[in-house]
Amino acid sequence: MTPAVVLLSGGLDSTTVLAMAKAEEFAPYALSFRYGQRHAVELEAATRIAQTLGVAEHIIADIDLRRLGASALTADIAVPKGRALEDMETGIPATYVPARNTVFLSLALAWAEFLGASDLFIGVNALDYSGYPDCRPDYIAAFEQMANLATAAGVQGHQRLKIHAPLMALSKAEIIRKGLELGVDYALTRSCYDPVGEGMPCGQCDACLLRAKGFAEAGVPDPLLMHREAGV
Ligand code: ZN
């Protein structure tokens, strides 16, 4: 099977992407990051997801981005709550982590080169998203171009790296439907930026609101919330 590096946060989007990579017969090498996020509970989710879906290898790399700048995801800054969806479409929120996807993709690129993998999967989305500049198609295309100039494998011409961003043009509801088709158990995934108690979703951050909108539009209940209501 062809190896592919898949960025796996433990959230809904990256889990769907992992399932899509598997459906395309890639052998996924899943990469997660402990970057100082307050919602580190997502890493436990990533571990369970990697085990459940089956990957060739799963690495959780430690890179403490707290040292390099403050974000509501990594520092003691309030996570915006209860924002209207229109507000998410304009402006860059406090949860933006400086250059996060560039850092993540760069490390994924390093692993891909080592593995001899020409394919890299990332779950960025330009529709139902939070206004992050490093989730746009132009950004992904530019990174792919850069990657092919950056590596020995690319320059020697025996590897043409491709970045797959299969969720880019999908709505959250379409992503959920796609994942359900592929048998993804979304109860395993964690999306919340500011979880409470034992890692349960706050229900009010951008990630929780976008997730809720997605399940509502897909016409299916969020299994994570059903577990919560059942006290499981
Ligand atoms: Zn939340």
mmCIF file with all atom_site columns, C-alpha atoms and ligand atoms in Angstrom:
data_model
loop_
_atom_site.group_PDB
_atom_site.id
_atom_site.type_symbol
_atom_site.label_atom_id
_atom_site.label_alt_id
_atom_site.label_comp_id
_atom_site.label_asym_id
_atom_site.label_entity_id
_atom_site.label_seq_id
_atom_site.pdbx_PDB_ins_code
_atom_site.Cartn_x
_atom_site.Cartn_y
_atom_site.Cartn_z
_atom_site.occupancy
_atom_site.B_iso_or_equiv
_atom_site.pdbx_formal_charge
_atom_site.auth_seq_id
_atom_site.auth_comp_id
_atom_site.auth_asym_id
_atom_site.auth_atom_id
_atom_site.pdbx_PDB_model_num
ATOM   1   C  CA . MET A 1 1   ? 0.000   0.000  0.000  1.00 0.00 ? 1   MET A CA 1
ATOM   2   C  CA . THR A 1 2   ? 1.071   3.553  -0.692 1.00 0.00 ? 2   THR A CA 1
ATOM   3   C  CA . PRO A 1 3   ? 2.106   5.447  2.430  1.00 0.00 ? 3   PRO A CA 1
ATOM   4   C  CA . ALA A 1 4   ? 0.511   8.819  3.171  1.00 0.00 ? 4   ALA A CA 1
ATOM   5   C  CA . VAL A 1 5   ? 0.995   11.187 6.089  1.00 0.00 ? 5   VAL A CA 1
ATOM   6   C  CA . VAL A 1 6   ? -2.323  12.273 7.606  1.00 0.00 ? 6   VAL A CA 1
ATOM   7   C  CA . LEU A 1 7   ? -2.554  15.162 10.059 1.00 0.00 ? 7   LEU A CA 1
ATOM   8   C  CA . LEU A 1 8   ? -4.863  13.947 12.821 1.00 0.00 ? 8   LEU A CA 1
ATOM   9   C  CA . SER A 1 9   ? -6.026  16.346 15.511 1.00 0.00 ? 9   SER A CA 1
ATOM   10  C  CA . GLY A 1 10  ? -8.694  14.062 16.936 1.00 0.00 ? 10  GLY A CA 1
ATOM   11  C  CA . GLY A 1 11  ? -11.433 16.342 15.643 1.00 0.00 ? 11  GLY A CA 1
ATOM   12  C  CA . LEU A 1 12  ? -14.275 15.648 13.272 1.00 0.00 ? 12  LEU A CA 1
ATOM   13  C  CA . ASP A 1 13  ? -12.595 16.944 10.120 1.00 0.00 ? 13  ASP A CA 1
ATOM   14  C  CA . SER A 1 14  ? -9.231  15.214 10.415 1.00 0.00 ? 14  SER A CA 1
ATOM   15  C  CA . THR A 1 15  ? -10.917 11.946 11.420 1.00 0.00 ? 15  THR A CA 1
ATOM   16  C  CA . THR A 1 16  ? -13.055 12.081 8.283  1.00 0.00 ? 16  THR A CA 1
ATOM   17  C  CA . VAL A 1 17  ? -9.912  12.751 6.237  1.00 0.00 ? 17  VAL A CA 1
ATOM   18  C  CA . LEU A 1 18  ? -8.209  9.729  7.784  1.00 0.00 ? 18  LEU A CA 1
ATOM   19  C  CA . ALA A 1 19  ? -11.181 7.567  6.805  1.00 0.00 ? 19  ALA A CA 1
ATOM   20  C  CA . MET A 1 20  ? -11.048 9.012  3.268  1.00 0.00 ? 20  MET A CA 1
ATOM   21  C  CA . ALA A 1 21  ? -7.326  8.275  2.954  1.00 0.00 ? 21  ALA A CA 1
ATOM   22  C  CA . LYS A 1 22  ? -7.994  4.697  4.044  1.00 0.00 ? 22  LYS A CA 1
ATOM   23  C  CA . ALA A 1 23  ? -10.859 4.401  1.555  1.00 0.00 ? 23  ALA A CA 1
ATOM   24  C  CA . GLU A 1 24  ? -8.413  5.449  -1.164 1.00 0.00 ? 24  GLU A CA 1
ATOM   25  C  CA . GLU A 1 25  ? -6.184  2.530  -0.152 1.00 0.00 ? 25  GLU A CA 1
ATOM   26  C  CA . PHE A 1 26  ? -3.419  4.594  1.388  1.00 0.00 ? 26  PHE A CA 1
ATOM   27  C  CA . ALA A 1 27  ? -1.478  3.271  4.367  1.00 0.00 ? 27  ALA A CA 1
ATOM   28  C  CA . PRO A 1 28  ? -1.916  6.207  6.761  1.00 0.00 ? 28  PRO A CA 1
ATOM   29  C  CA . TYR A 1 29  ? 0.869   7.498  8.966  1.00 0.00 ? 29  TYR A CA 1
ATOM   30  C  CA . ALA A 1 30  ? -1.046  9.682  11.408 1.00 0.00 ? 30  ALA A CA 1
ATOM   31  C  CA . LEU A 1 31  ? 0.621   12.727 12.929 1.00 0.00 ? 31  LEU A CA 1
ATOM   32  C  CA . SER A 1 32  ? -0.714  14.672 15.912 1.00 0.00 ? 32  SER A CA 1
ATOM   33  C  CA . PHE A 1 33  ? 0.829   17.508 17.899 1.00 0.00 ? 33  PHE A CA 1
ATOM   34  C  CA . ARG A 1 34  ? 0.995   18.337 21.562 1.00 0.00 ? 34  ARG A CA 1
ATOM   35  C  CA . TYR A 1 35  ? 1.550   22.047 21.037 1.00 0.00 ? 35  TYR A CA 1
ATOM   36  C  CA . GLY A 1 36  ? 0.378   23.406 24.339 1.00 0.00 ? 36  GLY A CA 1
ATOM   37  C  CA . GLN A 1 37  ? -3.309  23.364 23.442 1.00 0.00 ? 37  GLN A CA 1
ATOM   38  C  CA . ARG A 1 38  ? -5.720  23.709 26.335 1.00 0.00 ? 38  ARG A CA 1
ATOM   39  C  CA . HIS A 1 39  ? -7.894  21.075 24.688 1.00 0.00 ? 39  HIS A CA 1
ATOM   40  C  CA . ALA A 1 40  ? -5.218  18.368 24.904 1.00 0.00 ? 40  ALA A CA 1
ATOM   41  C  CA . VAL A 1 41  ? -8.074  15.910 25.450 1.00 0.00 ? 41  VAL A CA 1
ATOM   42  C  CA . GLU A 1 42  ? -8.182  15.809 21.644 1.00 0.00 ? 42  GLU A CA 1
ATOM   43  C  CA . LEU A 1 43  ? -4.913  13.848 21.710 1.00 0.00 ? 43  LEU A CA 1
ATOM   44  C  CA . GLU A 1 44  ? -6.544  11.025 23.657 1.00 0.00 ? 44  GLU A CA 1
ATOM   45  C  CA . ALA A 1 45  ? -9.244  11.107 21.004 1.00 0.00 ? 45  ALA A CA 1
ATOM   46  C  CA . ALA A 1 46  ? -6.614  11.028 18.239 1.00 0.00 ? 46  ALA A CA 1
ATOM   47  C  CA . THR A 1 47  ? -5.014  7.969  19.828 1.00 0.00 ? 47  THR A CA 1
ATOM   48  C  CA . ARG A 1 48  ? -8.349  6.124  20.049 1.00 0.00 ? 48  ARG A CA 1
ATOM   49  C  CA . ILE A 1 49  ? -9.240  7.102  16.487 1.00 0.00 ? 49  ILE A CA 1
ATOM   50  C  CA . ALA A 1 50  ? -5.889  5.931  15.121 1.00 0.00 ? 50  ALA A CA 1
ATOM   51  C  CA . GLN A 1 51  ? -6.376  2.598  16.899 1.00 0.00 ? 51  GLN A CA 1
ATOM   52  C  CA . THR A 1 52  ? -9.999  2.196  15.818 1.00 0.00 ? 52  THR A CA 1
ATOM   53  C  CA . LEU A 1 53  ? -9.602  3.147  12.169 1.00 0.00 ? 53  LEU A CA 1
ATOM   54  C  CA . GLY A 1 54  ? -6.224  1.460  11.879 1.00 0.00 ? 54  GLY A CA 1
ATOM   55  C  CA . VAL A 1 55  ? -3.045  3.259  10.833 1.00 0.00 ? 55  VAL A CA 1
ATOM   56  C  CA . ALA A 1 56  ? 0.448   2.145  9.896  1.00 0.00 ? 56  ALA A CA 1
ATOM   57  C  CA . GLU A 1 57  ? 1.840   4.349  12.667 1.00 0.00 ? 57  GLU A CA 1
ATOM   58  C  CA . HIS A 1 58  ? 0.680   7.206  14.893 1.00 0.00 ? 58  HIS A CA 1
ATOM   59  C  CA . ILE A 1 59  ? 3.077   9.799  16.246 1.00 0.00 ? 59  ILE A CA 1
ATOM   60  C  CA . ILE A 1 60  ? 2.235   12.550 18.714 1.00 0.00 ? 60  ILE A CA 1
ATOM   61  C  CA . ALA A 1 61  ? 5.005   15.119 18.293 1.00 0.00 ? 61  ALA A CA 1
ATOM   62  C  CA . ASP A 1 62  ? 5.771   17.617 21.051 1.00 0.00 ? 62  ASP A CA 1
ATOM   63  C  CA . ILE A 1 63  ? 6.179   21.199 19.908 1.00 0.00 ? 63  ILE A CA 1
ATOM   64  C  CA . ASP A 1 64  ? 5.302   23.782 22.510 1.00 0.00 ? 64  ASP A CA 1
ATOM   65  C  CA . LEU A 1 65  ? 3.908   26.727 20.583 1.00 0.00 ? 65  LEU A CA 1
ATOM   66  C  CA . ARG A 1 66  ? 3.143   28.557 23.847 1.00 0.00 ? 66  ARG A CA 1
ATOM   67  C  CA . ARG A 1 67  ? 6.726   29.792 23.820 1.00 0.00 ? 67  ARG A CA 1
ATOM   68  C  CA . LEU A 1 68  ? 6.248   31.462 20.455 1.00 0.00 ? 68  LEU A CA 1
ATOM   69  C  CA . GLY A 1 69  ? 3.097   33.476 20.928 1.00 0.00 ? 69  GLY A CA 1
ATOM   70  C  CA . ALA A 1 70  ? -0.220  33.684 22.651 1.00 0.00 ? 70  ALA A CA 1
ATOM   71  C  CA . SER A 1 71  ? -3.504  32.310 21.373 1.00 0.00 ? 71  SER A CA 1
ATOM   72  C  CA . ALA A 1 72  ? -6.761  31.597 23.126 1.00 0.00 ? 72  ALA A CA 1
ATOM   73  C  CA . LEU A 1 73  ? -6.054  27.935 22.356 1.00 0.00 ? 73  LEU A CA 1
ATOM   74  C  CA . THR A 1 74  ? -2.748  27.889 24.193 1.00 0.00 ? 74  THR A CA 1
ATOM   75  C  CA . ALA A 1 75  ? -2.726  30.741 26.695 1.00 0.00 ? 75  ALA A CA 1
ATOM   76  C  CA . ASP A 1 76  ? -4.956  32.029 29.453 1.00 0.00 ? 76  ASP A CA 1
ATOM   77  C  CA . ILE A 1 77  ? -7.028  34.098 27.034 1.00 0.00 ? 77  ILE A CA 1
ATOM   78  C  CA . ALA A 1 78  ? -10.784 33.633 26.867 1.00 0.00 ? 78  ALA A CA 1
ATOM   79  C  CA . VAL A 1 79  ? -12.032 31.437 24.024 1.00 0.00 ? 79  VAL A CA 1
ATOM   80  C  CA . PRO A 1 80  ? -14.761 33.377 22.174 1.00 0.00 ? 80  PRO A CA 1
ATOM   81  C  CA . LYS A 1 81  ? -18.179 31.936 22.988 1.00 0.00 ? 81  LYS A CA 1
ATOM   82  C  CA . GLY A 1 82  ? -21.574 32.168 21.354 1.00 0.00 ? 82  GLY A CA 1
ATOM   83  C  CA . ARG A 1 83  ? -20.369 33.862 18.179 1.00 0.00 ? 83  ARG A CA 1
ATOM   84  C  CA . ALA A 1 84  ? -22.788 34.188 15.302 1.00 0.00 ? 84  ALA A CA 1
ATOM   85  C  CA . LEU A 1 85  ? -21.797 32.190 12.219 1.00 0.00 ? 85  LEU A CA 1
ATOM   86  C  CA . GLU A 1 86  ? -21.556 35.430 10.222 1.00 0.00 ? 86  GLU A CA 1
ATOM   87  C  CA . ASP A 1 87  ? -18.960 36.722 12.685 1.00 0.00 ? 87  ASP A CA 1
ATOM   88  C  CA . MET A 1 88  ? -16.863 33.596 12.175 1.00 0.00 ? 88  MET A CA 1
ATOM   89  C  CA . GLU A 1 89  ? -16.685 34.391 8.468  1.00 0.00 ? 89  GLU A CA 1
ATOM   90  C  CA . THR A 1 90  ? -15.084 37.776 9.017  1.00 0.00 ? 90  THR A CA 1
ATOM   91  C  CA . GLY A 1 91  ? -11.921 38.508 10.914 1.00 0.00 ? 91  GLY A CA 1
ATOM   92  C  CA . ILE A 1 92  ? -9.431  36.206 12.570 1.00 0.00 ? 92  ILE A CA 1
ATOM   93  C  CA . PRO A 1 93  ? -10.450 35.082 16.062 1.00 0.00 ? 93  PRO A CA 1
ATOM   94  C  CA . ALA A 1 94  ? -8.365  34.878 19.238 1.00 0.00 ? 94  ALA A CA 1
ATOM   95  C  CA . THR A 1 95  ? -8.169  31.103 18.806 1.00 0.00 ? 95  THR A CA 1
ATOM   96  C  CA . TYR A 1 96  ? -5.904  31.538 15.792 1.00 0.00 ? 96  TYR A CA 1
ATOM   97  C  CA . VAL A 1 97  ? -2.523  29.997 16.606 1.00 0.00 ? 97  VAL A CA 1
ATOM   98  C  CA . PRO A 1 98  ? 0.261   31.827 14.735 1.00 0.00 ? 98  PRO A CA 1
ATOM   99  C  CA . ALA A 1 99  ? 1.339   29.867 11.669 1.00 0.00 ? 99  ALA A CA 1
ATOM   100 C  CA . ARG A 1 100 ? -0.025  26.621 13.096 1.00 0.00 ? 100 ARG A CA 1
ATOM   101 C  CA . ASN A 1 101 ? -0.799  24.824 9.843  1.00 0.00 ? 101 ASN A CA 1
ATOM   102 C  CA . THR A 1 102 ? 2.548   25.876 8.369  1.00 0.00 ? 102 THR A CA 1
ATOM   103 C  CA . VAL A 1 103 ? 4.324   24.398 11.385 1.00 0.00 ? 103 VAL A CA 1
ATOM   104 C  CA . PHE A 1 104 ? 2.227   21.214 11.224 1.00 0.00 ? 104 PHE A CA 1
ATOM   105 C  CA . LEU A 1 105 ? 2.578   20.776 7.471  1.00 0.00 ? 105 LEU A CA 1
ATOM   106 C  CA . SER A 1 106 ? 6.329   21.359 7.644  1.00 0.00 ? 106 SER A CA 1
ATOM   107 C  CA . LEU A 1 107 ? 6.762   18.546 10.145 1.00 0.00 ? 107 LEU A CA 1
ATOM   108 C  CA . ALA A 1 108 ? 4.412   16.344 8.136  1.00 0.00 ? 108 ALA A CA 1
ATOM   109 C  CA . LEU A 1 109 ? 6.541   17.082 5.081  1.00 0.00 ? 109 LEU A CA 1
ATOM   110 C  CA . ALA A 1 110 ? 9.673   16.021 6.951  1.00 0.00 ? 110 ALA A CA 1
ATOM   111 C  CA . TRP A 1 111 ? 8.070   12.714 7.924  1.00 0.00 ? 111 TRP A CA 1
ATOM   112 C  CA . ALA A 1 112 ? 6.709   12.180 4.410  1.00 0.00 ? 112 ALA A CA 1
ATOM   113 C  CA . GLU A 1 113 ? 10.158  12.638 2.917  1.00 0.00 ? 113 GLU A CA 1
ATOM   114 C  CA . PHE A 1 114 ? 11.633  10.195 5.407  1.00 0.00 ? 114 PHE A CA 1
ATOM   115 C  CA . LEU A 1 115 ? 8.897   7.644  4.667  1.00 0.00 ? 115 LEU A CA 1
ATOM   116 C  CA . GLY A 1 116 ? 9.187   8.141  0.916  1.00 0.00 ? 116 GLY A CA 1
ATOM   117 C  CA . ALA A 1 117 ? 5.526   9.210  0.931  1.00 0.00 ? 117 ALA A CA 1
ATOM   118 C  CA . SER A 1 118 ? 4.313   11.536 -1.823 1.00 0.00 ? 118 SER A CA 1
ATOM   119 C  CA . ASP A 1 119 ? 0.899   12.143 -0.299 1.00 0.00 ? 119 ASP A CA 1
ATOM   120 C  CA . LEU A 1 120 ? -0.066  14.287 2.615  1.00 0.00 ? 120 LEU A CA 1
ATOM   121 C  CA . PHE A 1 121 ? -3.626  14.693 3.925  1.00 0.00 ? 121 PHE A CA 1
ATOM   122 C  CA . ILE A 1 122 ? -4.974  17.652 5.881  1.00 0.00 ? 122 ILE A CA 1
ATOM   123 C  CA . GLY A 1 123 ? -8.537  18.361 6.993  1.00 0.00 ? 123 GLY A CA 1
ATOM   124 C  CA . VAL A 1 124 ? -8.691  22.082 6.289  1.00 0.00 ? 124 VAL A CA 1
ATOM   125 C  CA . ASN A 1 125 ? -11.983 23.514 5.169  1.00 0.00 ? 125 ASN A CA 1
ATOM   126 C  CA . ALA A 1 126 ? -12.742 26.878 3.614  1.00 0.00 ? 126 ALA A CA 1
ATOM   127 C  CA . LEU A 1 127 ? -16.526 26.838 4.064  1.00 0.00 ? 127 LEU A CA 1
ATOM   128 C  CA . ASP A 1 128 ? -17.581 26.125 7.629  1.00 0.00 ? 128 ASP A CA 1
ATOM   129 C  CA . TYR A 1 129 ? -14.477 27.389 9.317  1.00 0.00 ? 129 TYR A CA 1
ATOM   130 C  CA . SER A 1 130 ? -13.325 29.979 11.724 1.00 0.00 ? 130 SER A CA 1
ATOM   131 C  CA . GLY A 1 131 ? -11.608 32.532 9.495  1.00 0.00 ? 131 GLY A CA 1
ATOM   132 C  CA . TYR A 1 132 ? -8.090  31.130 9.717  1.00 0.00 ? 132 TYR A CA 1
ATOM   133 C  CA . PRO A 1 133 ? -5.876  32.256 6.811  1.00 0.00 ? 133 PRO A CA 1
ATOM   134 C  CA . ASP A 1 134 ? -3.987  28.949 6.742  1.00 0.00 ? 134 ASP A CA 1
ATOM   135 C  CA . CYS A 1 135 ? -7.134  27.017 5.790  1.00 0.00 ? 135 CYS A CA 1
ATOM   136 C  CA . ARG A 1 136 ? -7.594  28.576 2.343  1.00 0.00 ? 136 ARG A CA 1
ATOM   137 C  CA . PRO A 1 137 ? -7.004  26.822 -1.011 1.00 0.00 ? 137 PRO A CA 1
ATOM   138 C  CA . ASP A 1 138 ? -4.391  29.382 -2.108 1.00 0.00 ? 138 ASP A CA 1
ATOM   139 C  CA . TYR A 1 139 ? -2.427  28.657 1.027  1.00 0.00 ? 139 TYR A CA 1
ATOM   140 C  CA . ILE A 1 140 ? -2.489  24.877 0.468  1.00 0.00 ? 140 ILE A CA 1
ATOM   141 C  CA . ALA A 1 141 ? -1.467  25.283 -3.192 1.00 0.00 ? 141 ALA A CA 1
ATOM   142 C  CA . ALA A 1 142 ? 1.415   27.562 -2.214 1.00 0.00 ? 142 ALA A CA 1
ATOM   143 C  CA . PHE A 1 143 ? 2.592   25.140 0.461  1.00 0.00 ? 143 PHE A CA 1
ATOM   144 C  CA . GLU A 1 144 ? 2.535   22.269 -2.013 1.00 0.00 ? 144 GLU A CA 1
ATOM   145 C  CA . GLN A 1 145 ? 4.613   24.284 -4.462 1.00 0.00 ? 145 GLN A CA 1
ATOM   146 C  CA . MET A 1 146 ? 7.066   25.213 -1.718 1.00 0.00 ? 146 MET A CA 1
ATOM   147 C  CA . ALA A 1 147 ? 7.293   21.602 -0.526 1.00 0.00 ? 147 ALA A CA 1
ATOM   148 C  CA . ASN A 1 148 ? 8.422   20.447 -3.946 1.00 0.00 ? 148 ASN A CA 1
ATOM   149 C  CA . LEU A 1 149 ? 11.230  22.998 -3.864 1.00 0.00 ? 149 LEU A CA 1
ATOM   150 C  CA . ALA A 1 150 ? 12.170  22.190 -0.288 1.00 0.00 ? 150 ALA A CA 1
ATOM   151 C  CA . THR A 1 151 ? 12.998  18.513 -0.201 1.00 0.00 ? 151 THR A CA 1
ATOM   152 C  CA . ALA A 1 152 ? 15.850  16.459 -1.595 1.00 0.00 ? 152 ALA A CA 1
ATOM   153 C  CA . ALA A 1 153 ? 13.246  14.028 -2.932 1.00 0.00 ? 153 ALA A CA 1
ATOM   154 C  CA . GLY A 1 154 ? 11.403  16.804 -4.749 1.00 0.00 ? 154 GLY A CA 1
ATOM   155 C  CA . VAL A 1 155 ? 14.519  18.384 -6.251 1.00 0.00 ? 155 VAL A CA 1
ATOM   156 C  CA . GLN A 1 156 ? 15.899  15.021 -7.396 1.00 0.00 ? 156 GLN A CA 1
ATOM   157 C  CA . GLY A 1 157 ? 12.616  14.484 -9.181 1.00 0.00 ? 157 GLY A CA 1
ATOM   158 C  CA . HIS A 1 158 ? 11.718  11.093 -7.733 1.00 0.00 ? 158 HIS A CA 1
ATOM   159 C  CA . GLN A 1 159 ? 8.966   12.400 -5.530 1.00 0.00 ? 159 GLN A CA 1
ATOM   160 C  CA . ARG A 1 160 ? 6.209   14.832 -6.384 1.00 0.00 ? 160 ARG A CA 1
ATOM   161 C  CA . LEU A 1 161 ? 4.490   15.739 -3.159 1.00 0.00 ? 161 LEU A CA 1
ATOM   162 C  CA . LYS A 1 162 ? 0.760   16.226 -3.270 1.00 0.00 ? 162 LYS A CA 1
ATOM   163 C  CA . ILE A 1 163 ? -1.265  17.809 -0.484 1.00 0.00 ? 163 ILE A CA 1
ATOM   164 C  CA . HIS A 1 164 ? -4.758  16.373 -0.322 1.00 0.00 ? 164 HIS A CA 1
ATOM   165 C  CA . ALA A 1 165 ? -7.315  18.684 1.268  1.00 0.00 ? 165 ALA A CA 1
ATOM   166 C  CA . PRO A 1 166 ? -10.475 16.745 0.399  1.00 0.00 ? 166 PRO A CA 1
ATOM   167 C  CA . LEU A 1 167 ? -12.731 18.736 2.744  1.00 0.00 ? 167 LEU A CA 1
ATOM   168 C  CA . MET A 1 168 ? -11.775 22.119 1.335  1.00 0.00 ? 168 MET A CA 1
ATOM   169 C  CA . ALA A 1 169 ? -15.016 22.778 -0.525 1.00 0.00 ? 169 ALA A CA 1
ATOM   170 C  CA . LEU A 1 170 ? -17.391 20.745 1.664  1.00 0.00 ? 170 LEU A CA 1
ATOM   171 C  CA . SER A 1 171 ? -19.846 22.037 4.225  1.00 0.00 ? 171 SER A CA 1
ATOM   172 C  CA . LYS A 1 172 ? -19.708 20.588 7.725  1.00 0.00 ? 172 LYS A CA 1
ATOM   173 C  CA . ALA A 1 173 ? -22.877 18.621 6.966  1.00 0.00 ? 173 ALA A CA 1
ATOM   174 C  CA . GLU A 1 174 ? -21.313 17.155 3.801  1.00 0.00 ? 174 GLU A CA 1
ATOM   175 C  CA . ILE A 1 175 ? -18.202 16.213 5.767  1.00 0.00 ? 175 ILE A CA 1
ATOM   176 C  CA . ILE A 1 176 ? -20.336 14.416 8.365  1.00 0.00 ? 176 ILE A CA 1
ATOM   177 C  CA . ARG A 1 177 ? -22.351 12.565 5.705  1.00 0.00 ? 177 ARG A CA 1
ATOM   178 C  CA . LYS A 1 178 ? -19.137 11.502 3.973  1.00 0.00 ? 178 LYS A CA 1
ATOM   179 C  CA . GLY A 1 179 ? -17.704 10.218 7.249  1.00 0.00 ? 179 GLY A CA 1
ATOM   180 C  CA . LEU A 1 180 ? -20.873 8.325  8.149  1.00 0.00 ? 180 LEU A CA 1
ATOM   181 C  CA . GLU A 1 181 ? -20.792 6.670  4.718  1.00 0.00 ? 181 GLU A CA 1
ATOM   182 C  CA . LEU A 1 182 ? -17.276 5.515  5.530  1.00 0.00 ? 182 LEU A CA 1
ATOM   183 C  CA . GLY A 1 183 ? -18.334 4.223  8.937  1.00 0.00 ? 183 GLY A CA 1
ATOM   184 C  CA . VAL A 1 184 ? -16.722 6.895  11.117 1.00 0.00 ? 184 VAL A CA 1
ATOM   185 C  CA . ASP A 1 185 ? -17.867 6.842  14.734 1.00 0.00 ? 185 ASP A CA 1
ATOM   186 C  CA . TYR A 1 186 ? -18.016 10.529 15.575 1.00 0.00 ? 186 TYR A CA 1
ATOM   187 C  CA . ALA A 1 187 ? -18.444 9.721  19.256 1.00 0.00 ? 187 ALA A CA 1
ATOM   188 C  CA . LEU A 1 188 ? -14.667 9.172  19.204 1.00 0.00 ? 188 LEU A CA 1
ATOM   189 C  CA . THR A 1 189 ? -13.929 12.696 17.977 1.00 0.00 ? 189 THR A CA 1
ATOM   190 C  CA . ARG A 1 190 ? -13.436 15.873 19.982 1.00 0.00 ? 190 ARG A CA 1
ATOM   191 C  CA . SER A 1 191 ? -13.915 19.350 18.535 1.00 0.00 ? 191 SER A CA 1
ATOM   192 C  CA . CYS A 1 192 ? -14.283 21.742 21.476 1.00 0.00 ? 192 CYS A CA 1
ATOM   193 C  CA . TYR A 1 193 ? -11.630 24.418 22.013 1.00 0.00 ? 193 TYR A CA 1
ATOM   194 C  CA . ASP A 1 194 ? -12.457 24.803 25.688 1.00 0.00 ? 194 ASP A CA 1
ATOM   195 C  CA . PRO A 1 195 ? -13.657 21.490 27.104 1.00 0.00 ? 195 PRO A CA 1
ATOM   196 C  CA . VAL A 1 196 ? -15.159 21.276 30.564 1.00 0.00 ? 196 VAL A CA 1
ATOM   197 C  CA . GLY A 1 197 ? -14.862 18.610 33.241 1.00 0.00 ? 197 GLY A CA 1
ATOM   198 C  CA . GLU A 1 198 ? -13.803 15.281 31.782 1.00 0.00 ? 198 GLU A CA 1
ATOM   199 C  CA . GLY A 1 199 ? -13.220 16.709 28.327 1.00 0.00 ? 199 GLY A CA 1
ATOM   200 C  CA . MET A 1 200 ? -16.846 17.335 27.469 1.00 0.00 ? 200 MET A CA 1
ATOM   201 C  CA . PRO A 1 201 ? -17.723 20.019 24.895 1.00 0.00 ? 201 PRO A CA 1
ATOM   202 C  CA . CYS A 1 202 ? -18.550 23.529 26.114 1.00 0.00 ? 202 CYS A CA 1
ATOM   203 C  CA . GLY A 1 203 ? -21.235 23.899 23.452 1.00 0.00 ? 203 GLY A CA 1
ATOM   204 C  CA . GLN A 1 204 ? -20.490 27.578 22.796 1.00 0.00 ? 204 GLN A CA 1
ATOM   205 C  CA . CYS A 1 205 ? -17.063 27.949 21.173 1.00 0.00 ? 205 CYS A CA 1
ATOM   206 C  CA . ASP A 1 206 ? -16.721 28.267 17.376 1.00 0.00 ? 206 ASP A CA 1
ATOM   207 C  CA . ALA A 1 207 ? -15.759 24.609 17.066 1.00 0.00 ? 207 ALA A CA 1
ATOM   208 C  CA . CYS A 1 208 ? -18.774 23.430 19.091 1.00 0.00 ? 208 CYS A CA 1
ATOM   209 C  CA . LEU A 1 209 ? -21.158 25.722 17.193 1.00 0.00 ? 209 LEU A CA 1
ATOM   210 C  CA . LEU A 1 210 ? -19.872 24.670 13.764 1.00 0.00 ? 210 LEU A CA 1
ATOM   211 C  CA . ARG A 1 211 ? -20.085 21.026 14.776 1.00 0.00 ? 211 ARG A CA 1
ATOM   212 C  CA . ALA A 1 212 ? -23.660 21.463 16.020 1.00 0.00 ? 212 ALA A CA 1
ATOM   213 C  CA . LYS A 1 213 ? -24.642 23.257 12.807 1.00 0.00 ? 213 LYS A CA 1
ATOM   214 C  CA . GLY A 1 214 ? -23.093 20.438 10.766 1.00 0.00 ? 214 GLY A CA 1
ATOM   215 C  CA . PHE A 1 215 ? -24.986 17.666 12.558 1.00 0.00 ? 215 PHE A CA 1
ATOM   216 C  CA . ALA A 1 216 ? -28.224 19.683 12.437 1.00 0.00 ? 216 ALA A CA 1
ATOM   217 C  CA . GLU A 1 217 ? -27.868 20.237 8.685  1.00 0.00 ? 217 GLU A CA 1
ATOM   218 C  CA . ALA A 1 218 ? -26.910 16.600 8.112  1.00 0.00 ? 218 ALA A CA 1
ATOM   219 C  CA . GLY A 1 219 ? -30.083 15.646 9.978  1.00 0.00 ? 219 GLY A CA 1
ATOM   220 C  CA . VAL A 1 220 ? -28.359 13.283 12.389 1.00 0.00 ? 220 VAL A CA 1
ATOM   221 C  CA . PRO A 1 221 ? -27.689 13.594 16.123 1.00 0.00 ? 221 PRO A CA 1
ATOM   222 C  CA . ASP A 1 222 ? -24.118 14.120 17.329 1.00 0.00 ? 222 ASP A CA 1
ATOM   223 C  CA . PRO A 1 223 ? -23.226 10.797 18.986 1.00 0.00 ? 223 PRO A CA 1
ATOM   224 C  CA . LEU A 1 224 ? -20.854 12.604 21.339 1.00 0.00 ? 224 LEU A CA 1
ATOM   225 C  CA . LEU A 1 225 ? -23.734 14.600 22.812 1.00 0.00 ? 225 LEU A CA 1
ATOM   226 C  CA . MET A 1 226 ? -25.942 11.515 23.013 1.00 0.00 ? 226 MET A CA 1
ATOM   227 C  CA . HIS A 1 227 ? -23.272 9.860  25.141 1.00 0.00 ? 227 HIS A CA 1
ATOM   228 C  CA . ARG A 1 228 ? -23.109 12.968 27.264 1.00 0.00 ? 228 ARG A CA 1
ATOM   229 C  CA . GLU A 1 229 ? -26.855 13.042 27.809 1.00 0.00 ? 229 GLU A CA 1
ATOM   230 C  CA . ALA A 1 230 ? -26.831 9.359  28.643 1.00 0.00 ? 230 ALA A CA 1
ATOM   231 C  CA . GLY A 1 231 ? -24.119 10.077 31.217 1.00 0.00 ? 231 GLY A CA 1
ATOM   232 C  CA . VAL A 1 232 ? -21.690 7.677  29.531 1.00 0.00 ? 232 VAL A CA 1
HETATM 233 ZN ZN . ZN  B 2 .   ? -16.585 24.220 22.795 1.00 0.00 ? 1   ZN  B ZN 1
#
